[in-house]
Amino acid sequence: MEAIISSLLELLDELYIGSAGKHAWVIDMKPGHGFTKTIEQIDALQASAPTVEGGSTIAAHTEHLRWSIRVALEFFDGKMPSPDWSESWKIHKVNDDEWRKLQQDLLSAYKDLRAAIAERKDWSNEQFRQGTLALIPHAAYHLGAIKQLIIATR
């Protein structure tokens, strides 16, 4: 199980932080940017720009990931939350200060999640295991979406 958890953490690090070694399993090696480095390179105006009227923004995807990590952490704490999914998409526009804070909050949430996964001893609950593994494609989807939004909003 330790090897699986190590691989899980390596993949999540790649998605949220970037490729750190010789391998990249999900993102391109060059430039090797994960979610946090990718969004760090854009400003609040671009983060708030939808490509279509009413469409999601980079800020919205960022808030959604931050929110979903915090919900996952509730499960790690043994709670059974009933999250309101629409709440995770409430942010569309941000100013410079809000954008910096949202980026910091996402990174902080990710670090908390990483620590919770690393410290977890009991992985016997199948639903919990699958939910944790689902964090990988979920992050990959949103990273791909924001990379496309970056291209579209240039």
GROMACS .gro file of N, CA and C in nm:
model
  462
    1MET      N    1   0.083  -0.120   0.000
    1MET     CA    2   0.000   0.000   0.000
    1MET      C    3   0.087   0.126   0.000
    2GLU      N    4   0.202   0.119   0.066
    2GLU     CA    5   0.291   0.236   0.071
    2GLU      C    6   0.334   0.280  -0.069
    3ALA      N    7   0.363   0.183  -0.156
    3ALA     CA    8   0.405   0.216  -0.292
    3ALA      C    9   0.292   0.285  -0.369
    4ILE      N   10   0.170   0.241  -0.347
    4ILE     CA   11   0.055   0.302  -0.415
    4ILE      C   12   0.036   0.446  -0.365
    5ILE      N   13   0.047   0.466  -0.235
    5ILE     CA   14   0.031   0.601  -0.180
    5ILE      C   15   0.143   0.691  -0.231
    6SER      N   16   0.263   0.639  -0.239
    6SER     CA   17   0.375   0.717  -0.292
    6SER      C   18   0.349   0.759  -0.436
    7SER      N   19   0.298   0.666  -0.517
    7SER     CA   20   0.265   0.698  -0.657
    7SER      C   21   0.152   0.799  -0.666
    8LEU      N   22   0.051   0.783  -0.579
    8LEU     CA   23  -0.060   0.877  -0.575
    8LEU      C   24  -0.009   1.018  -0.545
    9LEU      N   25   0.077   1.030  -0.445
    9LEU     CA   26   0.132   1.161  -0.409
    9LEU      C   27   0.219   1.218  -0.521
   10GLU      N   28   0.295   1.133  -0.588
   10GLU     CA   29   0.378   1.179  -0.699
   10GLU      C   30   0.293   1.236  -0.812
   11LEU      N   31   0.184   1.167  -0.843
   11LEU     CA   32   0.095   1.215  -0.949
   11LEU      C   33   0.024   1.345  -0.909
   12LEU      N   34  -0.022   1.352  -0.785
   12LEU     CA   35  -0.086   1.475  -0.739
   12LEU      C   36   0.012   1.591  -0.736
   13ASP      N   37   0.136   1.565  -0.693
   13ASP     CA   38   0.239   1.670  -0.696
   13ASP      C   39   0.260   1.720  -0.838
   14GLU      N   40   0.267   1.627  -0.932
   14GLU     CA   41   0.286   1.666  -1.072
   14GLU      C   42   0.172   1.756  -1.118
   15LEU      N   43   0.051   1.722  -1.083
   15LEU     CA   44  -0.065   1.800  -1.128
   15LEU      C   45  -0.075   1.936  -1.059
   16TYR      N   46  -0.045   1.941  -0.932
   16TYR     CA   47  -0.061   2.068  -0.859
   16TYR      C   48   0.066   2.152  -0.857
   17ILE      N   49   0.182   2.089  -0.851
   17ILE     CA   50   0.308   2.163  -0.839
   17ILE      C   51   0.385   2.162  -0.971
   18GLY      N   52   0.401   2.046  -1.030
   18GLY     CA   53   0.472   2.032  -1.157
   18GLY      C   54   0.563   1.910  -1.154
   19SER      N   55   0.621   1.881  -1.267
   19SER     CA   56   0.710   1.765  -1.274
   19SER      C   57   0.840   1.798  -1.201
   20ALA      N   58   0.884   1.704  -1.117
   20ALA     CA   59   1.000   1.730  -1.034
   20ALA      C   60   1.119   1.641  -1.068
   21GLY      N   61   1.097   1.542  -1.146
   21GLY     CA   62   1.205   1.447  -1.171
   21GLY      C   63   1.223   1.418  -1.319
   22LYS      N   64   1.259   1.295  -1.343
   22LYS     CA   65   1.285   1.251  -1.480
   22LYS      C   66   1.156   1.219  -1.555
   23HIS      N   67   1.048   1.200  -1.481
   23HIS     CA   68   0.923   1.155  -1.542
   23HIS      C   69   0.813   1.259  -1.530
   24ALA      N   70   0.727   1.258  -1.628
   24ALA     CA   71   0.601   1.332  -1.622
   24ALA      C   72   0.497   1.235  -1.677
   25TRP      N   73   0.403   1.199  -1.593
   25TRP     CA   74   0.302   1.102  -1.632
   25TRP      C   75   0.178   1.167  -1.690
   26VAL      N   76   0.153   1.291  -1.652
   26VAL     CA   77   0.028   1.355  -1.692
   26VAL      C   78   0.052   1.484  -1.769
   27ILE      N   79   0.147   1.564  -1.725
   27ILE     CA   80   0.173   1.693  -1.790
   27ILE      C   81   0.298   1.685  -1.877
   28ASP      N   82   0.316   1.784  -1.963
   28ASP     CA   83   0.437   1.791  -2.044
   28ASP      C   84   0.557   1.821  -1.955
   29MET      N   85   0.671   1.761  -1.987
   29MET     CA   86   0.793   1.786  -1.908
   29MET      C   87   0.837   1.931  -1.920
   30LYS      N   88   0.821   1.988  -2.037
   30LYS     CA   89   0.861   2.127  -2.058
   30LYS      C   90   0.736   2.205  -2.094
   31PRO      N   91   0.695   2.301  -2.018
   31PRO     CA   92   0.769   2.359  -1.907
   31PRO      C   93   0.749   2.286  -1.775
   32GLY      N   94   0.664   2.184  -1.771
   32GLY     CA   95   0.649   2.106  -1.649
   32GLY      C   96   0.569   2.173  -1.540
   33HIS      N   97   0.479   2.263  -1.580
   33HIS     CA   98   0.401   2.337  -1.481
   33HIS      C   99   0.275   2.262  -1.442
   34GLY      N  100   0.256   2.249  -1.313
   34GLY     CA  101   0.130   2.200  -1.260
   34GLY      C  102   0.035   2.317  -1.243
   35PHE      N  103  -0.074   2.292  -1.177
   35PHE     CA  104  -0.179   2.392  -1.163
   35PHE      C  105  -0.130   2.521  -1.099
   36THR      N  106  -0.058   2.511  -0.986
   36THR     CA  107  -0.021   2.633  -0.914
   36THR      C  108   0.075   2.720  -0.993
   37LYS      N  109   0.171   2.661  -1.062
   37LYS     CA  110   0.266   2.740  -1.142
   37LYS      C  111   0.197   2.797  -1.266
   38THR      N  112   0.107   2.722  -1.323
   38THR     CA  113   0.035   2.769  -1.442
   38THR      C  114  -0.047   2.893  -1.410
   39ILE      N  115  -0.124   2.890  -1.302
   39ILE     CA  116  -0.209   3.005  -1.271
   39ILE      C  117  -0.131   3.123  -1.217
   40GLU      N  118  -0.013   3.096  -1.164
   40GLU     CA  119   0.073   3.203  -1.113
   40GLU      C  120   0.118   3.297  -1.226
   41GLN      N  121   0.117   3.248  -1.347
   41GLN     CA  122   0.168   3.324  -1.461
   41GLN      C  123   0.065   3.413  -1.529
   42ILE      N  124  -0.056   3.413  -1.478
   42ILE     CA  125  -0.158   3.500  -1.538
   42ILE      C  126  -0.208   3.600  -1.435
   43ASP      N  127  -0.266   3.707  -1.484
   43ASP     CA  128  -0.315   3.810  -1.393
   43ASP      C  129  -0.466   3.792  -1.366
   44ALA      N  130  -0.516   3.874  -1.276
   44ALA     CA  131  -0.657   3.864  -1.235
   44ALA      C  132  -0.752   3.888  -1.352
   45LEU      N  133  -0.716   3.977  -1.442
   45LEU     CA  134  -0.802   4.006  -1.556
   45LEU      C  135  -0.818   3.883  -1.644
   46GLN      N  136  -0.707   3.817  -1.676
   46GLN     CA  137  -0.716   3.697  -1.757
   46GLN      C  138  -0.785   3.584  -1.680
   47ALA      N  139  -0.762   3.575  -1.550
   47ALA     CA  140  -0.826   3.472  -1.468
   47ALA      C  141  -0.978   3.489  -1.463
   48SER      N  142  -1.025   3.612  -1.489
   48SER     CA  143  -1.167   3.644  -1.481
   48SER      C  144  -1.237   3.647  -1.616
   49ALA      N  145  -1.164   3.619  -1.723
   49ALA     CA  146  -1.219   3.633  -1.858
   49ALA      C  147  -1.282   3.503  -1.907
   50PRO      N  148  -1.415   3.503  -1.927
   50PRO     CA  149  -1.478   3.384  -1.986
   50PRO      C  150  -1.457   3.386  -2.137
   51THR      N  151  -1.455   3.268  -2.197
   51THR     CA  152  -1.440   3.263  -2.343
   51THR      C  153  -1.575   3.276  -2.413
   52VAL      N  154  -1.681   3.245  -2.342
   52VAL     CA  155  -1.817   3.264  -2.393
   52VAL      C  156  -1.901   3.326  -2.282
   53GLU      N  157  -2.004   3.394  -2.319
   53GLU     CA  158  -2.093   3.457  -2.221
   53GLU      C  159  -2.144   3.352  -2.122
   54GLY      N  160  -2.121   3.377  -1.994
   54GLY     CA  161  -2.167   3.286  -1.891
   54GLY      C  162  -2.078   3.164  -1.870
   55GLY      N  163  -1.969   3.156  -1.946
   55GLY     CA  164  -1.880   3.040  -1.934
   55GLY      C  165  -1.792   3.048  -1.810
   56SER      N  166  -1.729   2.938  -1.778
   56SER     CA  167  -1.643   2.936  -1.660
   56SER      C  168  -1.512   3.008  -1.690
   57THR      N  169  -1.447   3.048  -1.585
   57THR     CA  170  -1.322   3.121  -1.595
   57THR      C  171  -1.211   3.043  -1.525
   58ILE      N  172  -1.089   3.088  -1.544
   58ILE     CA  173  -0.976   3.026  -1.474
   58ILE      C  174  -0.996   3.042  -1.323
   59ALA      N  175  -1.043   3.158  -1.282
   59ALA     CA  176  -1.070   3.180  -1.139
   59ALA      C  177  -1.175   3.081  -1.089
   60ALA      N  178  -1.276   3.054  -1.168
   60ALA     CA  179  -1.381   2.960  -1.128
   60ALA      C  180  -1.324   2.818  -1.113
   61HIS      N  181  -1.242   2.775  -1.207
   61HIS     CA  182  -1.181   2.643  -1.197
   61HIS      C  183  -1.089   2.635  -1.075
   62THR      N  184  -1.017   2.742  -1.049
   62THR     CA  185  -0.925   2.745  -0.935
   62THR      C  186  -1.003   2.735  -0.804
   63GLU      N  187  -1.110   2.812  -0.791
   63GLU     CA  188  -1.192   2.806  -0.671
   63GLU      C  189  -1.257   2.668  -0.658
   64HIS      N  190  -1.302   2.611  -0.768
   64HIS     CA  191  -1.364   2.479  -0.764
   64HIS      C  192  -1.265   2.375  -0.709
   65LEU      N  193  -1.141   2.379  -0.755
   65LEU     CA  194  -1.043   2.284  -0.705
   65LEU      C  195  -1.012   2.307  -0.557
   66ARG      N  196  -0.997   2.434  -0.519
   66ARG     CA  197  -0.971   2.466  -0.378
   66ARG      C  198  -1.084   2.414  -0.291
   67TRP      N  199  -1.205   2.441  -0.332
   67TRP     CA  200  -1.325   2.398  -0.259
   67TRP      C  201  -1.333   2.246  -0.251
   68SER      N  202  -1.308   2.178  -0.363
   68SER     CA  203  -1.321   2.032  -0.363
   68SER      C  204  -1.214   1.965  -0.277
   69ILE      N  205  -1.095   2.025  -0.269
   69ILE     CA  206  -0.993   1.972  -0.179
   69ILE      C  207  -1.039   1.986  -0.035
   70ARG      N  208  -1.096   2.101  -0.001
   70ARG     CA  209  -1.144   2.122   0.136
   70ARG      C  210  -1.255   2.023   0.171
   71VAL      N  211  -1.341   1.991   0.074
   71VAL     CA  212  -1.445   1.890   0.098
   71VAL      C  213  -1.379   1.753   0.119
   72ALA      N  214  -1.281   1.720   0.037
   72ALA     CA  215  -1.210   1.592   0.053
   72ALA      C  216  -1.146   1.583   0.191
   73LEU      N  217  -1.092   1.693   0.238
   73LEU     CA  218  -1.028   1.694   0.370
   73LEU      C  219  -1.128   1.668   0.482
   74GLU      N  220  -1.253   1.706   0.462
   74GLU     CA  221  -1.356   1.674   0.561
   74GLU      C  222  -1.373   1.523   0.571
   75PHE      N  223  -1.371   1.454   0.456
   75PHE     CA  224  -1.379   1.308   0.457
   75PHE      C  225  -1.257   1.249   0.528
   76PHE      N  226  -1.138   1.306   0.504
   76PHE     CA  227  -1.019   1.259   0.572
   76PHE      C  228  -1.030   1.276   0.723
   77ASP      N  229  -1.105   1.377   0.765
   77ASP     CA  230  -1.127   1.400   0.908
   77ASP      C  231  -1.239   1.312   0.965
   78GLY      N  232  -1.295   1.224   0.883
   78GLY     CA  233  -1.398   1.132   0.931
   78GLY      C  234  -1.540   1.188   0.924
   79LYS      N  235  -1.557   1.305   0.863
   79LYS     CA  236  -1.690   1.364   0.852
   79LYS      C  237  -1.757   1.313   0.724
   80MET      N  238  -1.885   1.332   0.716
   80MET     CA  239  -1.963   1.296   0.597
   80MET      C  240  -2.035   1.422   0.549
   81PRO      N  241  -1.963   1.512   0.483
   81PRO     CA  242  -2.024   1.637   0.441
   81PRO      C  243  -2.127   1.616   0.330
   82SER      N  244  -2.216   1.711   0.318
   82SER     CA  245  -2.313   1.713   0.208
   82SER      C  246  -2.289   1.843   0.131
   83PRO      N  247  -2.185   1.845   0.050
   83PRO     CA  248  -2.148   1.970  -0.016
   83PRO      C  249  -2.249   2.015  -0.122
   84ASP      N  250  -2.260   2.144  -0.136
   84ASP     CA  251  -2.342   2.206  -0.240
   84ASP      C  252  -2.248   2.237  -0.357
   85TRP      N  253  -2.252   2.150  -0.459
   85TRP     CA  254  -2.159   2.160  -0.572
   85TRP      C  255  -2.164   2.298  -0.638
   86SER      N  256  -2.282   2.358  -0.647
   86SER     CA  257  -2.293   2.489  -0.711
   86SER      C  258  -2.214   2.596  -0.636
   87GLU      N  259  -2.196   2.576  -0.507
   87GLU     CA  260  -2.117   2.670  -0.426
   87GLU      C  261  -1.973   2.678  -0.476
   88SER      N  262  -1.922   2.567  -0.529
   88SER     CA  263  -1.783   2.562  -0.573
   88SER      C  264  -1.758   2.643  -0.701
   89TRP      N  265  -1.864   2.686  -0.767
   89TRP     CA  266  -1.851   2.762  -0.892
   89TRP      C  267  -1.897   2.906  -0.875
   90LYS      N  268  -1.906   2.954  -0.752
   90LYS     CA  269  -1.962   3.087  -0.729
   90LYS      C  270  -1.867   3.201  -0.769
   91ILE      N  271  -1.738   3.177  -0.769
   91ILE     CA  272  -1.642   3.282  -0.805
   91ILE      C  273  -1.615   3.278  -0.955
   92HIS      N  274  -1.632   3.391  -1.020
   92HIS     CA  275  -1.600   3.401  -1.162
   92HIS      C  276  -1.499   3.512  -1.188
   93LYS      N  277  -1.517   3.623  -1.119
   93LYS     CA  278  -1.428   3.738  -1.136
   93LYS      C  279  -1.351   3.761  -1.007
   94VAL      N  280  -1.224   3.801  -1.025
   94VAL     CA  281  -1.139   3.834  -0.911
   94VAL      C  282  -1.059   3.960  -0.942
   95ASN      N  283  -1.027   4.035  -0.837
   95ASN     CA  284  -0.934   4.146  -0.854
   95ASN      C  285  -0.794   4.094  -0.820
   96ASP      N  286  -0.694   4.178  -0.827
   96ASP     CA  287  -0.556   4.133  -0.805
   96ASP      C  288  -0.537   4.068  -0.669
   97ASP      N  289  -0.589   4.133  -0.564
   97ASP     CA  290  -0.572   4.078  -0.429
   97ASP      C  291  -0.648   3.946  -0.413
   98GLU      N  292  -0.769   3.940  -0.463
   98GLU     CA  293  -0.848   3.816  -0.454
   98GLU      C  294  -0.780   3.703  -0.530
   99TRP      N  295  -0.721   3.735  -0.645
   99TRP     CA  296  -0.655   3.634  -0.727
   99TRP      C  297  -0.531   3.579  -0.655
  100ARG      N  298  -0.452   3.667  -0.597
  100ARG     CA  299  -0.335   3.621  -0.521
  100ARG      C  300  -0.380   3.533  -0.403
  101LYS      N  301  -0.482   3.575  -0.332
  101LYS     CA  302  -0.532   3.498  -0.218
  101LYS      C  303  -0.587   3.362  -0.262
  102LEU      N  304  -0.661   3.360  -0.371
  102LEU     CA  305  -0.715   3.234  -0.421
  102LEU      C  306  -0.603   3.137  -0.457
  103GLN      N  307  -0.499   3.188  -0.520
  103GLN     CA  308  -0.384   3.103  -0.554
  103GLN      C  309  -0.317   3.048  -0.428
  104GLN      N  310  -0.299   3.133  -0.329
  104GLN     CA  311  -0.239   3.090  -0.202
  104GLN      C  312  -0.328   2.989  -0.131
  105ASP      N  313  -0.458   3.013  -0.134
  105ASP     CA  314  -0.552   2.923  -0.069
  105ASP      C  315  -0.554   2.786  -0.135
  106LEU      N  316  -0.542   2.782  -0.269
  106LEU     CA  317  -0.536   2.654  -0.339
  106LEU      C  318  -0.410   2.579  -0.300
  107LEU      N  319  -0.297   2.646  -0.300
  107LEU     CA  320  -0.172   2.580  -0.264
  107LEU      C  321  -0.176   2.531  -0.119
  108SER      N  322  -0.231   2.610  -0.030
  108SER     CA  323  -0.244   2.570   0.110
  108SER      C  324  -0.335   2.448   0.123
  109ALA      N  325  -0.447   2.449   0.053
  109ALA     CA  326  -0.539   2.334   0.056
  109ALA      C  327  -0.468   2.210   0.003
  110TYR      N  328  -0.392   2.226  -0.106
  110TYR     CA  329  -0.321   2.110  -0.162
  110TYR      C  330  -0.219   2.055  -0.062
  111LYS      N  331  -0.145   2.143   0.002
  111LYS     CA  332  -0.046   2.096   0.101
  111LYS      C  333  -0.114   2.022   0.215
  112ASP      N  334  -0.230   2.070   0.258
  112ASP     CA  335  -0.306   2.002   0.364
  112ASP      C  336  -0.353   1.864   0.316
  113LEU      N  337  -0.399   1.857   0.191
  113LEU     CA  338  -0.444   1.730   0.134
  113LEU      C  339  -0.329   1.631   0.125
  114ARG      N  340  -0.217   1.679   0.077
  114ARG     CA  341  -0.099   1.594   0.062
  114ARG      C  342  -0.059   1.535   0.198
  115ALA      N  343  -0.059   1.620   0.299
  115ALA     CA  344  -0.024   1.573   0.434
  115ALA      C  345  -0.126   1.471   0.484
  116ALA      N  346  -0.253   1.495   0.458
  116ALA     CA  347  -0.358   1.402   0.503
  116ALA      C  348  -0.343   1.266   0.436
  117ILE      N  349  -0.310   1.265   0.308
  117ILE     CA  350  -0.290   1.139   0.236
  117ILE      C  351  -0.168   1.066   0.293
  118ALA      N  352  -0.060   1.139   0.312
  118ALA     CA  353   0.065   1.079   0.361
  118ALA      C  354   0.048   1.022   0.502
  119GLU      N  355  -0.035   1.085   0.584
  119GLU     CA  356  -0.054   1.042   0.723
  119GLU      C  357  -0.160   0.934   0.739
  120ARG      N  358  -0.241   0.913   0.639
  120ARG     CA  359  -0.352   0.817   0.649
  120ARG      C  360  -0.300   0.675   0.669
  121LYS      N  361  -0.354   0.607   0.767
  121LYS     CA  362  -0.314   0.470   0.796
  121LYS      C  363  -0.416   0.367   0.748
  122ASP      N  364  -0.544   0.401   0.759
  122ASP     CA  365  -0.650   0.305   0.727
  122ASP      C  366  -0.707   0.335   0.588
  123TRP      N  367  -0.677   0.248   0.493
  123TRP     CA  368  -0.727   0.261   0.356
  123TRP      C  369  -0.824   0.149   0.323
  124SER      N  370  -0.886   0.089   0.424
  124SER     CA  371  -0.972  -0.027   0.402
  124SER      C  372  -1.107   0.006   0.340
  125ASN      N  373  -1.153   0.130   0.353
  125ASN     CA  374  -1.284   0.168   0.298
  125ASN      C  375  -1.270   0.191   0.148
  126GLU      N  376  -1.339   0.107   0.069
  126GLU     CA  377  -1.327   0.113  -0.077
  126GLU      C  378  -1.374   0.248  -0.134
  127GLN      N  379  -1.484   0.300  -0.082
  127GLN     CA  380  -1.535   0.428  -0.130
  127GLN      C  381  -1.434   0.540  -0.101
  128PHE      N  382  -1.372   0.535   0.015
  128PHE     CA  383  -1.271   0.635   0.050
  128PHE      C  384  -1.151   0.625  -0.044
  129ARG      N  385  -1.105   0.502  -0.071
  129ARG     CA  386  -0.991   0.482  -0.164
  129ARG      C  387  -1.025   0.536  -0.302
  130GLN      N  388  -1.141   0.500  -0.352
  130GLN     CA  389  -1.179   0.544  -0.487
  130GLN      C  390  -1.194   0.695  -0.492
  131GLY      N  391  -1.252   0.753  -0.388
  131GLY     CA  392  -1.265   0.898  -0.383
  131GLY      C  393  -1.130   0.968  -0.385
  132THR      N  394  -1.035   0.911  -0.313
  132THR     CA  395  -0.900   0.968  -0.310
  132THR      C  396  -0.834   0.953  -0.446
  133LEU      N  397  -0.846   0.837  -0.507
  133LEU     CA  398  -0.788   0.817  -0.641
  133LEU      C  399  -0.853   0.908  -0.745
  134ALA      N  400  -0.981   0.937  -0.727
  134ALA     CA  401  -1.052   1.024  -0.821
  134ALA      C  402  -0.997   1.167  -0.820
  135LEU      N  403  -0.922   1.203  -0.717
  135LEU     CA  404  -0.861   1.336  -0.714
  135LEU      C  405  -0.765   1.357  -0.830
  136ILE      N  406  -0.705   1.249  -0.881
  136ILE     CA  407  -0.609   1.260  -0.991
  136ILE      C  408  -0.678   1.302  -1.121
  137PRO      N  409  -0.775   1.227  -1.172
  137PRO     CA  410  -0.838   1.272  -1.297
  137PRO      C  411  -0.913   1.403  -1.281
  138HIS      N  412  -0.966   1.429  -1.161
  138HIS     CA  413  -1.036   1.554  -1.138
  138HIS      C  414  -0.941   1.672  -1.156
  139ALA      N  415  -0.824   1.666  -1.094
  139ALA     CA  416  -0.725   1.773  -1.108
  139ALA      C  417  -0.675   1.782  -1.252
  140ALA      N  418  -0.653   1.667  -1.316
  140ALA     CA  419  -0.606   1.666  -1.455
  140ALA      C  420  -0.707   1.734  -1.548
  141TYR      N  421  -0.835   1.704  -1.528
  141TYR     CA  422  -0.939   1.767  -1.609
  141TYR      C  423  -0.934   1.919  -1.596
  142HIS      N  424  -0.929   1.967  -1.473
  142HIS     CA  425  -0.932   2.113  -1.452
  142HIS      C  426  -0.802   2.180  -1.496
  143LEU      N  427  -0.690   2.112  -1.483
  143LEU     CA  428  -0.564   2.167  -1.535
  143LEU      C  429  -0.573   2.181  -1.687
  144GLY      N  430  -0.624   2.079  -1.754
  144GLY     CA  431  -0.642   2.088  -1.900
  144GLY      C  432  -0.738   2.199  -1.939
  145ALA      N  433  -0.846   2.212  -1.863
  145ALA     CA  434  -0.945   2.317  -1.893
  145ALA      C  435  -0.883   2.455  -1.878
  146ILE      N  436  -0.806   2.477  -1.772
  146ILE     CA  437  -0.750   2.612  -1.756
  146ILE      C  438  -0.640   2.637  -1.858
  147LYS      N  439  -0.568   2.536  -1.898
  147LYS     CA  440  -0.466   2.558  -2.003
  147LYS      C  441  -0.535   2.599  -2.134
  148GLN      N  442  -0.649   2.541  -2.162
  148GLN     CA  443  -0.724   2.581  -2.282
  148GLN      C  444  -0.782   2.721  -2.266
  149LEU      N  445  -0.828   2.755  -2.146
  149LEU     CA  446  -0.878   2.890  -2.121
  149LEU      C  447  -0.767   2.994  -2.133
  150ILE      N  448  -0.647   2.959  -2.090
  150ILE     CA  449  -0.534   3.051  -2.105
  150ILE      C  450  -0.509   3.081  -2.251
  151ILE      N  451  -0.509   2.977  -2.332
  151ILE     CA  452  -0.489   2.996  -2.478
  151ILE      C  453  -0.601   3.081  -2.536
  152ALA      N  454  -0.724   3.054  -2.497
  152ALA     CA  455  -0.840   3.123  -2.552
  152ALA      C  456  -0.850   3.269  -2.506
  153THR      N  457  -0.793   3.303  -2.392
  153THR     CA  458  -0.809   3.439  -2.339
  153THR      C  459  -0.686   3.526  -2.361
  154ARG      N  460  -0.592   3.479  -2.437
  154ARG     CA  461  -0.471   3.560  -2.467
  154ARG      C  462  -0.505   3.669  -2.564
   0.00000   0.00000   0.00000
